[in-house]
Short mmCIF file of C-alpha atoms in Angstrom, two decimals:
data_model
loop_
_atom_site.label_atom_id
_atom_site.label_comp_id
_atom_site.label_asym_id
_atom_site.label_seq_id
_atom_site.Cartn_x
_atom_site.Cartn_y
_atom_site.Cartn_z
CA UNK A 1 -44.46 -87.75 33.85
CA UNK A 2 -43.23 -84.03 33.52
CA UNK A 3 -45.49 -81.42 32.14
CA UNK A 4 -44.00 -78.53 30.28
CA UNK A 5 -46.21 -75.75 29.33
CA UNK A 6 -45.08 -73.84 25.87
CA UNK A 7 -47.11 -71.62 23.70
CA UNK A 8 -47.49 -73.11 20.28
CA UNK A 9 -49.24 -71.57 17.24
CA UNK A 10 -50.94 -72.75 14.02
CA UNK A 11 -49.42 -75.87 12.70
CA UNK A 12 -46.68 -76.10 15.29
CA UNK A 13 -49.14 -78.39 17.30
CA UNK A 14 -49.45 -80.69 14.53
CA UNK A 15 -45.71 -80.95 13.93
CA UNK A 16 -44.79 -81.66 17.56
CA UNK A 17 -47.68 -84.18 17.87
CA UNK A 18 -45.91 -85.87 14.84
CA UNK A 19 -42.66 -86.08 16.67
CA UNK A 20 -43.98 -87.03 20.01
CA UNK A 21 -46.80 -89.27 19.47
CA UNK A 22 -45.62 -91.51 16.54
CA UNK A 23 -42.53 -93.58 15.66
CA UNK A 24 -42.57 -92.55 11.88
CA UNK A 25 -39.78 -90.43 10.43
CA UNK A 26 -40.70 -86.83 9.73
CA UNK A 27 -40.04 -84.74 6.83
CA UNK A 28 -41.51 -81.02 7.73
CA UNK A 29 -40.88 -78.31 4.83
CA UNK A 30 -42.10 -75.20 6.55
CA UNK A 31 -41.51 -71.33 5.78
CA UNK A 32 -38.85 -69.20 7.24
CA UNK A 33 -39.67 -68.00 10.71
CA UNK A 34 -42.16 -70.58 11.53
CA UNK A 35 -40.55 -71.81 14.73
CA UNK A 36 -38.64 -74.74 13.43
CA UNK A 37 -35.72 -74.44 15.49
CA UNK A 38 -37.93 -73.56 18.53
CA UNK A 39 -39.84 -76.79 18.24
CA UNK A 40 -36.54 -78.77 18.21
CA UNK A 41 -35.35 -77.05 21.28
CA UNK A 42 -38.51 -78.31 23.06
CA UNK A 43 -38.37 -81.74 21.49
CA UNK A 44 -34.77 -82.63 21.99
CA UNK A 45 -34.70 -82.80 26.00
CA UNK A 46 -37.90 -84.66 25.85
CA UNK A 47 -36.39 -87.27 23.30
CA UNK A 48 -33.16 -87.68 25.52
CA UNK A 49 -35.13 -88.05 28.88
CA UNK A 50 -37.53 -90.55 27.75
CA UNK A 51 -36.56 -94.14 26.73
CA UNK A 52 -39.45 -94.33 24.26
CA UNK A 53 -37.64 -92.05 22.15
CA UNK A 54 -33.96 -92.49 22.69
CA UNK A 55 -33.96 -96.36 23.13
CA UNK A 56 -30.79 -96.27 24.88
CA UNK A 57 -29.03 -94.11 22.11
CA UNK A 58 -27.82 -90.71 21.67
CA UNK A 59 -29.93 -87.78 20.40
CA UNK A 60 -28.30 -85.72 17.62
CA UNK A 61 -29.25 -82.23 16.29
CA UNK A 62 -27.51 -81.06 13.17
CA UNK A 63 -27.24 -77.93 11.26
CA UNK A 64 -25.29 -77.20 8.08
CA UNK A 65 -22.51 -75.35 9.83
CA UNK A 66 -20.96 -75.30 13.41
CA UNK A 67 -21.67 -71.42 13.44
CA UNK A 68 -25.55 -72.19 12.53
CA UNK A 69 -25.82 -74.34 15.62
CA UNK A 70 -24.65 -71.68 17.82
CA UNK A 71 -26.66 -69.12 16.41
CA UNK A 72 -29.79 -71.16 15.95
CA UNK A 73 -30.58 -73.51 18.78
CA UNK A 74 -27.59 -73.76 21.47
CA UNK A 75 -28.83 -71.10 23.90
CA UNK A 76 -32.71 -71.97 23.63
CA UNK A 77 -31.77 -75.59 23.93
CA UNK A 78 -29.59 -74.76 27.10
CA UNK A 79 -32.32 -72.70 28.61
CA UNK A 80 -34.95 -75.48 27.98
CA UNK A 81 -32.65 -77.99 29.68
CA UNK A 82 -31.84 -75.89 32.74
CA UNK A 83 -35.36 -74.64 33.41
CA UNK A 84 -37.43 -77.71 32.65
CA UNK A 85 -34.99 -80.55 33.39
CA UNK A 86 -32.65 -79.09 36.13
CA UNK A 87 -29.38 -79.51 34.38
CA UNK A 88 -26.47 -77.46 35.36
CA UNK A 89 -24.38 -75.38 32.80
CA UNK A 90 -20.69 -76.17 33.00
CA UNK A 91 -21.26 -79.60 34.57
CA UNK A 92 -24.05 -81.30 32.45
CA UNK A 93 -23.69 -78.87 29.59
CA UNK A 94 -20.35 -78.79 27.57
CA UNK A 95 -20.25 -75.44 25.75
CA UNK A 96 -16.97 -76.25 23.88
CA UNK A 97 -18.18 -79.82 22.69
CA UNK A 98 -21.92 -78.76 22.18
CA UNK A 99 -23.14 -81.86 24.33
CA UNK A 100 -25.61 -82.08 26.86
CA UNK A 101 -25.44 -85.18 29.22
CA UNK A 102 -28.86 -86.27 31.05
CA UNK A 103 -28.81 -88.28 34.24
CA UNK A 104 -29.71 -91.47 32.40
CA UNK A 105 -26.58 -91.15 30.42
CA UNK A 106 -27.90 -90.06 26.99
CA UNK A 107 -26.20 -87.22 25.39
CA UNK A 108 -27.92 -84.62 23.19
CA UNK A 109 -24.94 -83.90 20.70
CA UNK A 110 -24.96 -80.84 18.22
CA UNK A 111 -23.04 -81.71 14.90
CA UNK A 112 -22.01 -79.88 11.69
CA UNK A 113 -23.40 -81.49 8.60
CA UNK A 114 -20.21 -80.05 6.83
CA UNK A 115 -17.87 -82.37 8.62
CA UNK A 116 -19.72 -85.61 7.80
CA UNK A 117 -16.49 -87.48 8.72
CA UNK A 118 -17.29 -86.79 12.42
CA UNK A 119 -20.77 -88.35 12.27
CA UNK A 120 -19.13 -91.80 11.53
CA UNK A 121 -19.47 -94.26 14.67
CA UNK A 122 -22.59 -92.71 16.01
CA UNK A 123 -25.62 -94.79 16.95
CA UNK A 124 -28.65 -92.65 17.00
CA UNK A 125 -32.13 -92.80 18.70
CA UNK A 126 -33.45 -89.64 17.06
CA UNK A 127 -31.74 -87.32 14.40
CA UNK A 128 -33.08 -83.77 13.94
CA UNK A 129 -31.77 -82.51 10.69
CA UNK A 130 -32.27 -78.55 10.59
CA UNK A 131 -32.18 -76.72 7.27
CA UNK A 132 -31.53 -79.98 5.36
CA UNK A 133 -32.01 -78.40 1.95
CA UNK A 134 -28.20 -77.16 2.45
CA UNK A 135 -26.90 -80.85 3.15
CA UNK A 136 -25.01 -82.91 0.48
CA UNK A 137 -26.33 -86.24 -0.68
CA UNK A 138 -23.32 -87.89 1.06
CA UNK A 139 -24.39 -86.39 4.33
CA UNK A 140 -27.78 -87.29 4.28
CA UNK A 141 -26.77 -90.89 3.41
CA UNK A 142 -24.33 -90.85 6.47
CA UNK A 143 -27.05 -89.64 8.79
CA UNK A 144 -29.57 -92.40 7.61
CA UNK A 145 -26.80 -95.07 8.23
CA UNK A 146 -26.59 -93.69 11.89
CA UNK A 147 -30.25 -94.72 12.79
CA UNK A 148 -29.37 -98.62 12.71
CA UNK A 149 -30.76 -100.54 15.46
CA UNK A 150 -28.66 -101.99 18.05
CA UNK A 151 -27.04 -105.44 17.63
CA UNK A 152 -29.66 -108.22 18.31
CA UNK A 153 -32.34 -105.37 19.15
CA UNK A 154 -34.23 -104.76 15.89
CA UNK A 155 -36.87 -102.67 17.68
CA UNK A 156 -34.29 -100.07 18.54
CA UNK A 157 -33.96 -98.34 15.05
CA UNK A 158 -33.69 -94.31 15.18
CA UNK A 159 -35.89 -91.96 13.87
CA UNK A 160 -35.09 -89.16 11.28
CA UNK A 161 -36.85 -85.72 11.55
CA UNK A 162 -36.03 -83.22 8.92
CA UNK A 163 -37.06 -79.51 9.40
CA UNK A 164 -36.27 -77.04 6.63
CA UNK A 165 -37.29 -74.43 3.88
CA UNK A 166 -36.67 -75.94 0.13
CA UNK A 167 -33.96 -74.75 -1.98
CA UNK A 168 -34.52 -76.17 -5.32
CA UNK A 169 -34.07 -79.75 -6.54
CA UNK A 170 -31.50 -81.72 -4.58
CA UNK A 171 -30.86 -84.45 -2.01
CA UNK A 172 -33.62 -83.05 0.20
CA UNK A 173 -36.19 -82.89 -2.76
CA UNK A 174 -35.26 -86.53 -3.49
CA UNK A 175 -35.99 -87.38 0.13
CA UNK A 176 -39.29 -85.49 0.19
CA UNK A 177 -40.37 -87.31 -2.92
CA UNK A 178 -39.57 -90.55 -1.30
CA UNK A 179 -41.14 -89.90 1.80
CA UNK A 180 -44.54 -88.96 0.07
CA UNK A 181 -44.33 -92.46 -1.44
CA UNK A 182 -43.88 -94.36 1.61
CA UNK A 183 -46.67 -93.04 4.14
CA UNK A 184 -46.26 -96.14 6.25
CA UNK A 185 -42.77 -94.94 7.21
CA UNK A 186 -42.86 -91.14 6.93
CA UNK A 187 -45.10 -88.31 7.83
CA UNK A 188 -44.73 -85.19 5.44
CA UNK A 189 -46.13 -81.75 6.28
CA UNK A 190 -45.49 -79.21 3.44
CA UNK A 191 -47.01 -75.77 4.51
CA UNK A 192 -46.74 -72.43 3.20
CA UNK A 193 -46.91 -69.44 5.48
CA UNK A 194 -50.68 -69.20 5.09
CA UNK A 195 -51.24 -72.75 5.95
CA UNK A 196 -48.65 -72.73 8.82
CA UNK A 197 -50.04 -69.87 10.59
CA UNK A 198 -47.02 -69.51 13.04
CA UNK A 199 -45.36 -66.21 11.53
CA UNK A 200 -46.15 -62.62 11.78
CA UNK A 201 -48.55 -61.98 8.71
CA UNK A 202 -48.03 -58.42 8.69
CA UNK A 203 -44.13 -58.68 8.50
CA UNK A 204 -44.35 -61.41 5.84
CA UNK A 205 -46.57 -59.05 3.80
CA UNK A 206 -43.89 -56.36 3.99
CA UNK A 207 -41.15 -58.86 3.17
CA UNK A 208 -43.25 -59.63 0.02
CA UNK A 209 -42.68 -56.04 -1.09
CA UNK A 210 -39.09 -55.96 -0.20
CA UNK A 211 -37.52 -59.19 -1.29
CA UNK A 212 -37.35 -60.69 -4.66
CA UNK A 213 -40.47 -62.79 -5.95
CA UNK A 214 -38.16 -65.87 -6.13
CA UNK A 215 -36.99 -65.78 -2.59
CA UNK A 216 -40.35 -65.06 -1.48
CA UNK A 217 -41.69 -68.30 -3.23
CA UNK A 218 -38.85 -70.38 -1.72
CA UNK A 219 -38.78 -68.81 1.85
CA UNK A 220 -42.55 -68.33 2.45
CA UNK A 221 -44.57 -70.22 0.00
CA UNK A 222 -42.12 -73.19 0.23
CA UNK A 223 -41.87 -73.65 -3.22
CA UNK A 224 -39.10 -76.33 -4.32
CA UNK A 225 -39.17 -74.70 -7.84
CA UNK A 226 -37.71 -71.49 -7.16
CA UNK A 227 -34.38 -70.59 -5.76
CA UNK A 228 -33.43 -67.03 -4.57
CA UNK A 229 -30.59 -66.35 -6.91
CA UNK A 230 -31.88 -68.38 -9.96
CA UNK A 231 -30.25 -68.05 -13.28
CA UNK A 232 -33.39 -68.62 -15.29
CA UNK A 233 -35.53 -66.29 -13.17
CA UNK A 234 -37.92 -65.63 -16.18
CA UNK A 235 -38.74 -69.31 -16.66
CA UNK A 236 -42.15 -70.63 -15.62
CA UNK A 237 -43.17 -74.29 -16.44
CA UNK A 238 -46.87 -73.30 -16.22
CA UNK A 239 -46.25 -70.94 -19.22
CA UNK A 240 -43.65 -72.36 -21.52
CA UNK A 241 -44.13 -76.24 -21.28
CA UNK A 242 -46.17 -77.85 -24.06
CA UNK A 243 -46.07 -81.15 -26.28
CA UNK A 244 -43.64 -80.77 -29.15
CA UNK A 245 -44.00 -82.21 -32.67
CA UNK A 246 -40.80 -82.99 -34.51
CA UNK A 247 -41.25 -81.50 -37.87
CA UNK A 248 -38.26 -83.39 -39.33
CA UNK A 249 -36.34 -80.34 -40.51
CA UNK A 250 -32.65 -79.42 -39.51
CA UNK A 251 -31.78 -79.55 -35.95
CA UNK A 252 -29.62 -77.79 -33.33
CA UNK A 253 -27.73 -79.43 -30.50
CA UNK A 254 -26.19 -77.59 -27.76
CA UNK A 255 -23.42 -79.28 -25.60
CA UNK A 256 -21.80 -78.89 -22.29
CA UNK A 257 -18.63 -81.22 -22.19
CA UNK A 258 -18.16 -82.89 -18.64
CA UNK A 259 -17.05 -86.41 -18.55
CA UNK A 260 -18.66 -87.00 -15.11
CA UNK A 261 -22.03 -86.16 -16.65
CA UNK A 262 -22.09 -85.23 -20.33
CA UNK A 263 -24.95 -83.07 -21.02
CA UNK A 264 -26.66 -82.09 -24.28
CA UNK A 265 -30.03 -80.93 -25.75
CA UNK A 266 -31.47 -81.59 -29.19
CA UNK A 267 -33.79 -78.55 -30.57
CA UNK A 268 -35.68 -77.50 -33.61
CA UNK A 269 -35.14 -73.76 -34.14
CA UNK A 270 -37.46 -71.60 -35.94
CA UNK A 271 -36.34 -68.26 -37.38
CA UNK A 272 -33.17 -67.90 -35.73
CA UNK A 273 -32.16 -64.38 -34.84
CA UNK A 274 -35.55 -62.83 -35.30
CA UNK A 275 -37.57 -61.61 -32.76
CA UNK A 276 -40.29 -64.03 -33.39
CA UNK A 277 -37.93 -67.02 -33.37
CA UNK A 278 -38.11 -69.90 -31.00
CA UNK A 279 -36.12 -72.81 -29.54
CA UNK A 280 -38.10 -76.16 -28.95
CA UNK A 281 -36.30 -78.81 -27.15
CA UNK A 282 -37.06 -82.14 -28.54
CA UNK A 283 -34.76 -84.18 -26.22
CA UNK A 284 -32.17 -83.46 -23.38
CA UNK A 285 -29.36 -85.94 -22.41
CA UNK A 286 -27.48 -86.24 -19.14
CA UNK A 287 -25.50 -89.41 -19.30
CA UNK A 288 -23.01 -90.20 -16.24
CA UNK A 289 -19.39 -91.09 -17.19
CA UNK A 290 -19.81 -90.43 -20.83
CA UNK A 291 -17.22 -89.53 -23.34
CA UNK A 292 -17.65 -86.90 -26.04
CA UNK A 293 -17.93 -89.83 -28.50
CA UNK A 294 -20.71 -91.64 -26.37
CA UNK A 295 -23.01 -88.44 -26.28
CA UNK A 296 -22.36 -88.05 -30.23
CA UNK A 297 -23.27 -91.92 -30.67
CA UNK A 298 -26.44 -91.53 -28.41
CA UNK A 299 -27.80 -88.43 -30.23
CA UNK A 300 -27.17 -90.34 -33.80
CA UNK A 301 -29.11 -93.35 -32.56
CA UNK A 302 -32.27 -91.17 -31.68
CA UNK A 303 -31.80 -88.62 -34.61
CA UNK A 304 -30.16 -90.56 -37.57
CA UNK A 305 -29.72 -89.15 -41.17
CA UNK A 306 -30.48 -85.70 -39.93
CA UNK A 307 -28.51 -82.37 -40.60
CA UNK A 308 -27.48 -81.34 -37.10
CA UNK A 309 -25.80 -77.89 -36.46
CA UNK A 310 -24.15 -77.72 -33.05
CA UNK A 311 -23.40 -74.92 -30.37
CA UNK A 312 -20.76 -76.44 -28.25
CA UNK A 313 -18.73 -75.53 -24.95
CA UNK A 314 -15.76 -73.76 -26.15
CA UNK A 315 -13.75 -73.96 -22.90
CA UNK A 316 -11.97 -76.99 -23.67
CA UNK A 317 -12.11 -77.76 -27.45
CA UNK A 318 -8.58 -76.76 -28.06
CA UNK A 319 -7.19 -79.67 -26.09
CA UNK A 320 -7.68 -83.44 -26.08
CA UNK A 321 -10.59 -83.89 -23.70
CA UNK A 322 -10.91 -87.72 -24.54
CA UNK A 323 -8.06 -89.40 -22.72
CA UNK A 324 -8.80 -92.66 -24.48
CA UNK A 325 -8.07 -90.97 -27.89
CA UNK A 326 -4.82 -90.17 -29.59
CA UNK A 327 -3.14 -86.68 -29.00
CA UNK A 328 -4.70 -83.99 -31.05
CA UNK A 329 -8.28 -85.50 -31.00
CA UNK A 330 -10.56 -82.73 -29.44
CA UNK A 331 -14.30 -82.65 -28.62
CA UNK A 332 -14.70 -80.67 -31.81
CA UNK A 333 -13.13 -83.23 -34.15
CA UNK A 334 -15.06 -86.01 -32.40
CA UNK A 335 -18.27 -84.31 -32.94
CA UNK A 336 -17.54 -83.47 -36.54
CA UNK A 337 -16.83 -87.11 -37.08
CA UNK A 338 -20.61 -87.82 -36.52
CA UNK A 339 -21.71 -85.19 -38.84
CA UNK A 340 -22.47 -82.39 -36.33
CA UNK A 341 -21.52 -78.87 -38.08
CA UNK A 342 -20.09 -76.78 -35.29
CA UNK A 343 -21.64 -73.18 -35.86
CA UNK A 344 -19.89 -71.26 -32.98
CA UNK A 345 -16.41 -70.34 -33.80
CA UNK A 346 -15.05 -68.18 -30.96
CA UNK A 347 -12.46 -69.95 -28.87
CA UNK A 348 -14.21 -68.93 -25.40
CA UNK A 349 -17.61 -69.23 -24.05
CA UNK A 350 -19.79 -66.15 -23.77
CA UNK A 351 -19.54 -64.02 -20.42
CA UNK A 352 -22.10 -65.16 -17.76
CA UNK A 353 -23.59 -61.67 -17.53
CA UNK A 354 -24.16 -61.55 -21.15
CA UNK A 355 -25.93 -64.89 -21.33
CA UNK A 356 -28.15 -64.02 -18.25
CA UNK A 357 -29.68 -61.07 -20.23
CA UNK A 358 -29.89 -62.80 -23.46
CA UNK A 359 -31.53 -65.91 -22.09
CA UNK A 360 -34.07 -64.37 -19.80
CA UNK A 361 -35.01 -61.86 -22.53
CA UNK A 362 -35.56 -64.80 -24.86
CA UNK A 363 -37.55 -66.91 -22.24
CA UNK A 364 -39.86 -64.02 -21.35
CA UNK A 365 -41.06 -63.55 -24.75
CA UNK A 366 -41.99 -67.23 -24.89
CA UNK A 367 -39.08 -68.31 -27.08
CA UNK A 368 -38.11 -71.47 -25.30
CA UNK A 369 -40.71 -74.38 -25.30
CA UNK A 370 -39.88 -77.56 -23.31
CA UNK A 371 -41.84 -80.92 -23.02
CA UNK A 372 -43.62 -81.15 -19.77
CA UNK A 373 -41.94 -84.44 -19.08
CA UNK A 374 -38.45 -83.42 -19.61
CA UNK A 375 -37.60 -83.91 -15.90
CA UNK A 376 -33.70 -83.10 -16.04
CA UNK A 377 -34.03 -80.13 -18.08
CA UNK A 378 -37.00 -78.83 -16.06
CA UNK A 379 -34.90 -79.32 -12.66
CA UNK A 380 -31.93 -77.26 -14.50
CA UNK A 381 -34.21 -74.66 -15.56
CA UNK A 382 -35.76 -74.17 -12.19
CA UNK A 383 -32.75 -74.80 -9.96
CA UNK A 384 -29.46 -73.36 -11.72
CA UNK A 385 -28.42 -70.48 -9.55
CA UNK A 386 -25.63 -68.17 -8.63
CA UNK A 387 -23.47 -68.61 -5.61
CA UNK A 388 -24.73 -65.16 -4.23
CA UNK A 389 -26.74 -62.19 -4.90
CA UNK A 390 -23.89 -60.61 -6.86
CA UNK A 391 -24.79 -62.78 -9.94
CA UNK A 392 -21.15 -63.23 -10.86
CA UNK A 393 -20.31 -66.99 -10.14
CA UNK A 394 -22.60 -70.04 -11.18
CA UNK A 395 -23.08 -72.99 -8.74
CA UNK A 396 -21.13 -75.90 -9.79
CA UNK A 397 -22.77 -79.15 -8.58
CA UNK A 398 -20.23 -81.60 -6.86
CA UNK A 399 -22.65 -84.46 -6.57
CA UNK A 400 -22.78 -86.50 -9.66
CA UNK A 401 -26.51 -87.13 -9.17
CA UNK A 402 -27.27 -83.11 -9.62
CA UNK A 403 -24.45 -82.37 -12.11
CA UNK A 404 -26.92 -82.18 -14.87
CA UNK A 405 -28.38 -79.03 -13.22
CA UNK A 406 -25.37 -76.83 -14.28
CA UNK A 407 -24.61 -78.99 -17.37
CA UNK A 408 -27.97 -78.50 -19.04
CA UNK A 409 -28.26 -75.09 -17.65
CA UNK A 410 -25.05 -74.25 -19.58
CA UNK A 411 -26.34 -75.95 -22.76
CA UNK A 412 -29.32 -73.82 -22.83
CA UNK A 413 -27.78 -70.59 -22.24
CA UNK A 414 -24.95 -71.26 -24.76
CA UNK A 415 -27.65 -72.08 -27.54
CA UNK A 416 -29.90 -69.07 -26.70
CA UNK A 417 -26.95 -66.61 -26.81
CA UNK A 418 -25.51 -67.66 -30.10
CA UNK A 419 -28.92 -68.14 -31.91
CA UNK A 420 -30.76 -65.33 -30.56
CA UNK A 421 -28.34 -62.46 -29.51
CA UNK A 422 -29.97 -59.30 -28.17
CA UNK A 423 -30.12 -56.85 -30.91
CA UNK A 424 -30.77 -53.02 -30.80
CA UNK A 425 -32.61 -50.77 -33.23
CA UNK A 426 -30.31 -48.74 -35.64
CA UNK A 427 -30.94 -46.51 -38.35
CA UNK A 428 -31.64 -48.13 -41.68
CA UNK A 429 -28.65 -47.00 -43.47
CA UNK A 430 -25.11 -47.78 -43.24
CA UNK A 431 -22.93 -46.11 -40.66
CA UNK A 432 -19.28 -45.21 -41.63
CA UNK A 433 -16.77 -42.55 -41.03
CA UNK A 434 -17.16 -39.80 -43.50
CA UNK A 435 -20.67 -40.57 -44.46
CA UNK A 436 -23.03 -37.97 -46.11
CA UNK A 437 -23.73 -35.34 -43.52
CA UNK A 438 -27.38 -35.03 -44.74
CA UNK A 439 -27.98 -38.65 -44.27
CA UNK A 440 -26.30 -38.70 -40.94
CA UNK A 441 -28.78 -36.18 -39.75
CA UNK A 442 -31.58 -38.42 -40.36
CA UNK A 443 -30.48 -40.26 -37.32
CA UNK A 444 -30.00 -37.24 -35.13
CA UNK A 445 -32.00 -37.30 -31.97
CA UNK A 446 -34.89 -34.75 -31.63
CA UNK A 447 -35.12 -34.24 -35.34
CA UNK A 448 -38.96 -33.55 -35.16
CA UNK A 449 -38.04 -30.40 -33.12
CA UNK A 450 -35.76 -29.04 -35.62
CA UNK A 451 -36.68 -26.11 -37.95
CA UNK A 452 -38.47 -27.23 -41.09
CA UNK A 453 -35.97 -27.21 -44.18
CA UNK A 454 -36.94 -27.60 -48.08
CA UNK A 455 -33.96 -29.66 -48.62
CA UNK A 456 -34.03 -32.51 -46.07
CA UNK A 457 -35.33 -32.99 -42.46
CA UNK A 458 -32.74 -31.06 -40.42
CA UNK A 459 -31.29 -29.25 -43.15
CA UNK A 460 -30.99 -25.41 -43.85
CA UNK A 461 -33.95 -23.31 -43.64
CA UNK A 462 -35.17 -21.07 -46.37
CA UNK A 463 -33.68 -18.11 -44.43
CA UNK A 464 -30.15 -19.81 -44.39
CA UNK A 465 -30.32 -20.61 -48.03
CA UNK A 466 -31.31 -17.08 -49.07
CA UNK A 467 -28.47 -15.57 -47.06
CA UNK A 468 -26.07 -18.08 -48.28
CA UNK A 469 -25.01 -19.16 -44.93
CA UNK A 470 -25.65 -22.66 -43.55
CA UNK A 471 -25.39 -22.67 -39.77
CA UNK A 472 -25.00 -26.16 -39.43
CA UNK A 473 -21.46 -27.65 -39.39
CA UNK A 474 -20.42 -30.58 -41.71
CA UNK A 475 -18.51 -33.28 -39.67
CA UNK A 476 -16.33 -35.05 -42.09
CA UNK A 477 -13.15 -37.09 -41.49
CA UNK A 478 -9.97 -36.92 -43.55
CA UNK A 479 -6.91 -38.84 -43.43
#
């Protein structure tokens, strides 16, 4: 038995013990900088050199991209294999193929998760999936298919070890929830930086002051409910979720048209356009492979004989979106056929930056209320995010299972922007060219600092009146 001495900190001992002393799959959700990849570099050669782990099959390490493999683990992994297992760089270690061959014929292969076609055909003893929050659903499914046992040897099934920080709702979150429900097959470790005790606390406290609260919650507190570039950054389910009673008054629906996953929300709106107004979401819909007519029928089944005003996705309403209908039938005409009154008239959707400001200002004052059991809408509010920190392009989900996130996210921002646009305080009189200059002076900045006038605020003083001179110019416009 080879003995390797390595320093471990905090819960690193617990996680490594899970990998080496059990046969269960492991799902480890841990903070940034807690030594995930360091542990993988230690464990991978042990797996490859011991038949209890590899069971005659290869060991695979995967990262989201090939570049991440080289920057995250390749050099530490090579060093571990050379120093502790006597392998030779250039002979046993292939730097171009990113493979390491052990004397027993078992390989450690490093694979990119973005090229899932290259994962086919493998039969794996242990698969270590690093930063799995960035994997697609198809990639995770392909990985689990590679863990099958050898033909005729049912006890040679492979193991999956996931190490990652969270990144909102997605395939990893689904796997995390599944693993918690199956303790006989999975070990789940979900630690924040305080529980993990493996990072530099002073550095993390400094990061807390530097980076955004959303990114800190995601990277160091390991919250699945926060995404670094979140669109609805003002949303907090602990503050704005509560039970809602349908008052049976007129309703509003907000729609995003996407046949792959058709999304809509039904809401009761109070005092639209005012600073105290609210939107209460009674129900949200995310229906796979659905037409515009299908979503209209679904809403009418739940809310028959109700007057419904609708704010719809205007990006495609001028063309025939329903290919099963005759030419000229649009999303708008289909909605109107079922008694929905379309209230937004512009032929394009509002700018993303405008809806960003409007939506978050509205949410921050408590204007949006959602039921605590509205799973799909809560996922959308907590996960809908931008592609990067420039906050210009919103992420569009390619997997049908998660397309409701951007669909419902769009529904909410369209509805808020139309019903509760940001308003600014203006003088309480009409503004027009050639208006009375005396009234125009009422809106003049710094009026309280002007000389007193017996006529009107900002007007001529007694001295100016008595001398017959008015020192203030009259700004008028003539044709």
